[in-house]
Amino acid sequence: MHHPLRLAVALRPNRMLALGLLLAIVGSTMAQPTLTISPNTRVGGTGAVQLVYGGGALTNNSSLSLAAGQFTGPVTYGGTGMATVATVVFNHNTGTSTLNSLLSVTGTATLNANAALNANGQLYIRSDLSASANLINNGLLTGTVQGLITRASATSGSYNYPTTLSVNVSGSVMQYQWQSSSNNSAWTNLPGATGATYTTNVTSSLFYRCLLTTTNTAYSQPTESVSLNTPLPVTLLYFNGRMTEAGALLGWQTAMEVENAHFQIERSRDARSFESIATIPSQATGGNSHLALTYSYLDGKPLAGINYYRLVQTDRNGTQTRSSIIALSRENNPSVLFPNPLTSGGEATIEPAITYTAYQIIDGLGRVVRQTDKPGVLNGVGLGELPAGSYLLRVETTNGPAWLVRMVRP
């Protein structure tokens, strides 16, 4: 009489079994510390099967099938470790499969069972590791399914929060409860906010999330929290200028304006005491625009020597925001630093380059954070190692007063 090939494997500490064929299990298989199922490997079971992974881990890089065709005995997952599988299929027609500990699925868990899957532990759908991770339930599921929600990006302003689910349980109904928090710790239910989307006017900095529950399983999971901040009245893309035969030509551009009243051009001879020389009304209808708007102003009577300019934006409630300072001169038509604010990496270019005898970078508290007394040529600055904030670049030259420019490190 010929019998089918059957393997009963007991793995002890510091051993690993790598399989490249069909592993048929009768009775129990102990995996300590690691049982790895490689691609092109199928694990099937007959009779009463137990997969116990103790304090180790069951790692599946292929497809784990429990158990195809007629099946008369239960399959039990158990142990103190966590089993991680790419794909798992429950195909038995009779009996009950039981999860006594955590089964983590990075691909798809499919329940084609006519009988029950008892999740005394948890079936963990790892959409945090794979966006396509999913649960398809064509059978009867009792117990707990845990799944992570697709993460949303932090943003500001009014925002329609996406609630893409990583778990799709047949016959279940998803319920929503939006919550807010001032500290991302203590959460409060928002009255009446029980729909798939929630829209609110942001008047202060708050965190928001949505608590999702299902009706036919014990699934419950909050979304990733999102911090919403009160939008700035105006988003300034740049403020720069250059000397021309007609005078100092200044230009700036905004990406967005909210309740903007006007701009003021201020000028100074020492970068300390400023006077207003012009008021430019907002081009936005009613002071509101989500389109880029470009402005210019010609100072036809600049001061002798270096002229320092800054832009003051005033919104409708009187709140003012000042730009960085730029320096222009008829004598030497000094260089321009751009972009300002600097890039996300803290970099900016100076054109044309400046021949200097010394330069300093000074923080908002008046401290010198970088300096050099060795003459050279300065064609750019990098503030990547410094924290976000406002800095003053002071460059000593051989042919005139010091060149100063206020820089913003985002």
mmCIF file with all atom_site columns, C-alpha atoms in Angstrom, residues 160-266:
data_model
loop_
_atom_site.group_PDB
_atom_site.id
_atom_site.type_symbol
_atom_site.label_atom_id
_atom_site.label_alt_id
_atom_site.label_comp_id
_atom_site.label_asym_id
_atom_site.label_entity_id
_atom_site.label_seq_id
_atom_site.pdbx_PDB_ins_code
_atom_site.Cartn_x
_atom_site.Cartn_y
_atom_site.Cartn_z
_atom_site.occupancy
_atom_site.B_iso_or_equiv
_atom_site.pdbx_formal_charge
_atom_site.auth_seq_id
_atom_site.auth_comp_id
_atom_site.auth_asym_id
_atom_site.auth_atom_id
_atom_site.pdbx_PDB_model_num
ATOM 1   C CA . ASN A 1 160 ? -12.462 67.140  3.079   1.00 0.00 ? 160 ASN A CA 1
ATOM 2   C CA . TYR A 1 161 ? -10.814 64.307  5.047   1.00 0.00 ? 161 TYR A CA 1
ATOM 3   C CA . PRO A 1 162 ? -10.544 61.012  3.101   1.00 0.00 ? 162 PRO A CA 1
ATOM 4   C CA . THR A 1 163 ? -11.611 57.874  4.981   1.00 0.00 ? 163 THR A CA 1
ATOM 5   C CA . THR A 1 164 ? -10.396 55.065  2.736   1.00 0.00 ? 164 THR A CA 1
ATOM 6   C CA . LEU A 1 165 ? -10.854 51.802  4.578   1.00 0.00 ? 165 LEU A CA 1
ATOM 7   C CA . SER A 1 166 ? -8.347  48.980  4.613   1.00 0.00 ? 166 SER A CA 1
ATOM 8   C CA . VAL A 1 167 ? -10.934 46.378  5.658   1.00 0.00 ? 167 VAL A CA 1
ATOM 9   C CA . ASN A 1 168 ? -13.849 45.243  3.498   1.00 0.00 ? 168 ASN A CA 1
ATOM 10  C CA . VAL A 1 169 ? -16.057 42.881  5.494   1.00 0.00 ? 169 VAL A CA 1
ATOM 11  C CA . SER A 1 170 ? -18.987 41.478  3.520   1.00 0.00 ? 170 SER A CA 1
ATOM 12  C CA . GLY A 1 171 ? -22.334 42.667  4.894   1.00 0.00 ? 171 GLY A CA 1
ATOM 13  C CA . SER A 1 172 ? -20.873 45.177  7.371   1.00 0.00 ? 172 SER A CA 1
ATOM 14  C CA . VAL A 1 173 ? -21.898 48.815  7.748   1.00 0.00 ? 173 VAL A CA 1
ATOM 15  C CA . MET A 1 174 ? -19.244 51.418  8.492   1.00 0.00 ? 174 MET A CA 1
ATOM 16  C CA . GLN A 1 175 ? -20.059 54.050  11.114  1.00 0.00 ? 175 GLN A CA 1
ATOM 17  C CA . TYR A 1 176 ? -18.219 57.384  11.475  1.00 0.00 ? 176 TYR A CA 1
ATOM 18  C CA . GLN A 1 177 ? -17.612 59.676  14.439  1.00 0.00 ? 177 GLN A CA 1
ATOM 19  C CA . TRP A 1 178 ? -15.406 62.738  13.922  1.00 0.00 ? 178 TRP A CA 1
ATOM 20  C CA . GLN A 1 179 ? -13.369 63.974  16.886  1.00 0.00 ? 179 GLN A CA 1
ATOM 21  C CA . SER A 1 180 ? -11.199 67.000  17.688  1.00 0.00 ? 180 SER A CA 1
ATOM 22  C CA . SER A 1 181 ? -8.364  67.629  20.110  1.00 0.00 ? 181 SER A CA 1
ATOM 23  C CA . SER A 1 182 ? -6.202  70.580  21.095  1.00 0.00 ? 182 SER A CA 1
ATOM 24  C CA . ASN A 1 183 ? -3.242  68.382  22.115  1.00 0.00 ? 183 ASN A CA 1
ATOM 25  C CA . ASN A 1 184 ? -3.540  65.216  19.949  1.00 0.00 ? 184 ASN A CA 1
ATOM 26  C CA . SER A 1 185 ? -4.222  63.251  23.149  1.00 0.00 ? 185 SER A CA 1
ATOM 27  C CA . ALA A 1 186 ? -7.625  64.020  24.705  1.00 0.00 ? 186 ALA A CA 1
ATOM 28  C CA . TRP A 1 187 ? -10.341 63.629  22.053  1.00 0.00 ? 187 TRP A CA 1
ATOM 29  C CA . THR A 1 188 ? -13.906 65.005  22.010  1.00 0.00 ? 188 THR A CA 1
ATOM 30  C CA . ASN A 1 189 ? -16.744 63.807  19.765  1.00 0.00 ? 189 ASN A CA 1
ATOM 31  C CA . LEU A 1 190 ? -18.014 66.527  17.411  1.00 0.00 ? 190 LEU A CA 1
ATOM 32  C CA . PRO A 1 191 ? -21.834 66.720  17.697  1.00 0.00 ? 191 PRO A CA 1
ATOM 33  C CA . GLY A 1 192 ? -23.609 65.604  14.545  1.00 0.00 ? 192 GLY A CA 1
ATOM 34  C CA . ALA A 1 193 ? -20.326 64.808  12.755  1.00 0.00 ? 193 ALA A CA 1
ATOM 35  C CA . THR A 1 194 ? -21.186 61.217  11.842  1.00 0.00 ? 194 THR A CA 1
ATOM 36  C CA . GLY A 1 195 ? -20.836 61.239  8.058   1.00 0.00 ? 195 GLY A CA 1
ATOM 37  C CA . ALA A 1 196 ? -18.058 59.976  5.802   1.00 0.00 ? 196 ALA A CA 1
ATOM 38  C CA . THR A 1 197 ? -16.860 63.576  5.372   1.00 0.00 ? 197 THR A CA 1
ATOM 39  C CA . TYR A 1 198 ? -16.723 66.515  7.750   1.00 0.00 ? 198 TYR A CA 1
ATOM 40  C CA . THR A 1 199 ? -16.146 70.146  6.793   1.00 0.00 ? 199 THR A CA 1
ATOM 41  C CA . THR A 1 200 ? -15.476 72.949  9.247   1.00 0.00 ? 200 THR A CA 1
ATOM 42  C CA . ASN A 1 201 ? -14.158 76.499  9.246   1.00 0.00 ? 201 ASN A CA 1
ATOM 43  C CA . VAL A 1 202 ? -10.750 76.462  10.909  1.00 0.00 ? 202 VAL A CA 1
ATOM 44  C CA . THR A 1 203 ? -10.449 79.345  13.379  1.00 0.00 ? 203 THR A CA 1
ATOM 45  C CA . SER A 1 204 ? -7.762  77.895  15.659  1.00 0.00 ? 204 SER A CA 1
ATOM 46  C CA . SER A 1 205 ? -5.108  75.188  15.529  1.00 0.00 ? 205 SER A CA 1
ATOM 47  C CA . LEU A 1 206 ? -6.713  71.803  16.236  1.00 0.00 ? 206 LEU A CA 1
ATOM 48  C CA . PHE A 1 207 ? -6.185  68.104  15.558  1.00 0.00 ? 207 PHE A CA 1
ATOM 49  C CA . TYR A 1 208 ? -8.925  66.089  13.860  1.00 0.00 ? 208 TYR A CA 1
ATOM 50  C CA . ARG A 1 209 ? -9.538  62.372  13.362  1.00 0.00 ? 209 ARG A CA 1
ATOM 51  C CA . CYS A 1 210 ? -12.422 60.011  12.590  1.00 0.00 ? 210 CYS A CA 1
ATOM 52  C CA . LEU A 1 211 ? -13.310 56.938  14.661  1.00 0.00 ? 211 LEU A CA 1
ATOM 53  C CA . LEU A 1 212 ? -14.577 54.116  12.413  1.00 0.00 ? 212 LEU A CA 1
ATOM 54  C CA . THR A 1 213 ? -16.521 51.069  13.599  1.00 0.00 ? 213 THR A CA 1
ATOM 55  C CA . THR A 1 214 ? -18.332 48.236  11.816  1.00 0.00 ? 214 THR A CA 1
ATOM 56  C CA . THR A 1 215 ? -21.610 46.584  12.663  1.00 0.00 ? 215 THR A CA 1
ATOM 57  C CA . ASN A 1 216 ? -20.892 42.952  11.847  1.00 0.00 ? 216 ASN A CA 1
ATOM 58  C CA . THR A 1 217 ? -17.443 42.616  13.455  1.00 0.00 ? 217 THR A CA 1
ATOM 59  C CA . ALA A 1 218 ? -15.692 44.148  16.437  1.00 0.00 ? 218 ALA A CA 1
ATOM 60  C CA . TYR A 1 219 ? -13.597 46.317  14.104  1.00 0.00 ? 219 TYR A CA 1
ATOM 61  C CA . SER A 1 220 ? -12.861 49.778  15.511  1.00 0.00 ? 220 SER A CA 1
ATOM 62  C CA . GLN A 1 221 ? -10.012 52.064  14.473  1.00 0.00 ? 221 GLN A CA 1
ATOM 63  C CA . PRO A 1 222 ? -9.312  55.820  14.517  1.00 0.00 ? 222 PRO A CA 1
ATOM 64  C CA . THR A 1 223 ? -7.827  57.429  11.448  1.00 0.00 ? 223 THR A CA 1
ATOM 65  C CA . GLU A 1 224 ? -4.448  59.112  11.495  1.00 0.00 ? 224 GLU A CA 1
ATOM 66  C CA . SER A 1 225 ? -4.793  62.489  13.239  1.00 0.00 ? 225 SER A CA 1
ATOM 67  C CA . VAL A 1 226 ? -4.405  65.599  11.087  1.00 0.00 ? 226 VAL A CA 1
ATOM 68  C CA . SER A 1 227 ? -3.345  69.011  12.392  1.00 0.00 ? 227 SER A CA 1
ATOM 69  C CA . LEU A 1 228 ? -5.272  71.905  10.849  1.00 0.00 ? 228 LEU A CA 1
ATOM 70  C CA . ASN A 1 229 ? -3.959  75.428  11.358  1.00 0.00 ? 229 ASN A CA 1
ATOM 71  C CA . THR A 1 230 ? -5.579  78.788  10.774  1.00 0.00 ? 230 THR A CA 1
ATOM 72  C CA . PRO A 1 231 ? -4.488  79.850  7.281   1.00 0.00 ? 231 PRO A CA 1
ATOM 73  C CA . LEU A 1 232 ? -2.255  82.924  6.966   1.00 0.00 ? 232 LEU A CA 1
ATOM 74  C CA . PRO A 1 233 ? -3.976  85.922  5.344   1.00 0.00 ? 233 PRO A CA 1
ATOM 75  C CA . VAL A 1 234 ? -1.345  86.083  2.581   1.00 0.00 ? 234 VAL A CA 1
ATOM 76  C CA . THR A 1 235 ? 1.164   83.575  1.246   1.00 0.00 ? 235 THR A CA 1
ATOM 77  C CA . LEU A 1 236 ? 4.112   85.604  -0.083  1.00 0.00 ? 236 LEU A CA 1
ATOM 78  C CA . LEU A 1 237 ? 6.177   83.790  -2.721  1.00 0.00 ? 237 LEU A CA 1
ATOM 79  C CA . TYR A 1 238 ? 8.925   86.408  -3.053  1.00 0.00 ? 238 TYR A CA 1
ATOM 80  C CA . PHE A 1 239 ? 9.858   90.051  -2.487  1.00 0.00 ? 239 PHE A CA 1
ATOM 81  C CA . ASN A 1 240 ? 12.869  91.404  -4.401  1.00 0.00 ? 240 ASN A CA 1
ATOM 82  C CA . GLY A 1 241 ? 14.123  94.429  -6.320  1.00 0.00 ? 241 GLY A CA 1
ATOM 83  C CA . ARG A 1 242 ? 16.803  95.975  -8.498  1.00 0.00 ? 242 ARG A CA 1
ATOM 84  C CA . MET A 1 243 ? 18.155  99.401  -9.314  1.00 0.00 ? 243 MET A CA 1
ATOM 85  C CA . THR A 1 244 ? 17.224  100.894 -12.696 1.00 0.00 ? 244 THR A CA 1
ATOM 86  C CA . GLU A 1 245 ? 17.844  104.286 -14.321 1.00 0.00 ? 245 GLU A CA 1
ATOM 87  C CA . ALA A 1 246 ? 14.362  105.308 -13.160 1.00 0.00 ? 246 ALA A CA 1
ATOM 88  C CA . GLY A 1 247 ? 14.894  104.244 -9.553  1.00 0.00 ? 247 GLY A CA 1
ATOM 89  C CA . ALA A 1 248 ? 14.473  101.192 -7.304  1.00 0.00 ? 248 ALA A CA 1
ATOM 90  C CA . LEU A 1 249 ? 12.068  98.728  -8.937  1.00 0.00 ? 249 LEU A CA 1
ATOM 91  C CA . LEU A 1 250 ? 10.450  96.430  -6.344  1.00 0.00 ? 250 LEU A CA 1
ATOM 92  C CA . GLY A 1 251 ? 8.378   93.321  -7.090  1.00 0.00 ? 251 GLY A CA 1
ATOM 93  C CA . TRP A 1 252 ? 6.523   90.647  -5.152  1.00 0.00 ? 252 TRP A CA 1
ATOM 94  C CA . GLN A 1 253 ? 4.070   87.816  -5.750  1.00 0.00 ? 253 GLN A CA 1
ATOM 95  C CA . THR A 1 254 ? 1.436   86.121  -3.587  1.00 0.00 ? 254 THR A CA 1
ATOM 96  C CA . ALA A 1 255 ? 0.170   82.550  -3.976  1.00 0.00 ? 255 ALA A CA 1
ATOM 97  C CA . MET A 1 256 ? -2.995  83.125  -1.918  1.00 0.00 ? 256 MET A CA 1
ATOM 98  C CA . GLU A 1 257 ? -4.700  86.058  -0.230  1.00 0.00 ? 257 GLU A CA 1
ATOM 99  C CA . VAL A 1 258 ? -7.354  85.826  2.499   1.00 0.00 ? 258 VAL A CA 1
ATOM 100 C CA . GLU A 1 259 ? -9.002  89.016  3.787   1.00 0.00 ? 259 GLU A CA 1
ATOM 101 C CA . ASN A 1 260 ? -6.042  91.071  2.554   1.00 0.00 ? 260 ASN A CA 1
ATOM 102 C CA . ALA A 1 261 ? -6.456  94.859  2.741   1.00 0.00 ? 261 ALA A CA 1
ATOM 103 C CA . HIS A 1 262 ? -3.223  96.291  1.319   1.00 0.00 ? 262 HIS A CA 1
ATOM 104 C CA . PHE A 1 263 ? 0.577   96.325  1.234   1.00 0.00 ? 263 PHE A CA 1
ATOM 105 C CA . GLN A 1 264 ? 2.899   99.064  2.423   1.00 0.00 ? 264 GLN A CA 1
ATOM 106 C CA . ILE A 1 265 ? 6.401   99.681  1.083   1.00 0.00 ? 265 ILE A CA 1
ATOM 107 C CA . GLU A 1 266 ? 8.784   100.723 3.854   1.00 0.00 ? 266 GLU A CA 1
#
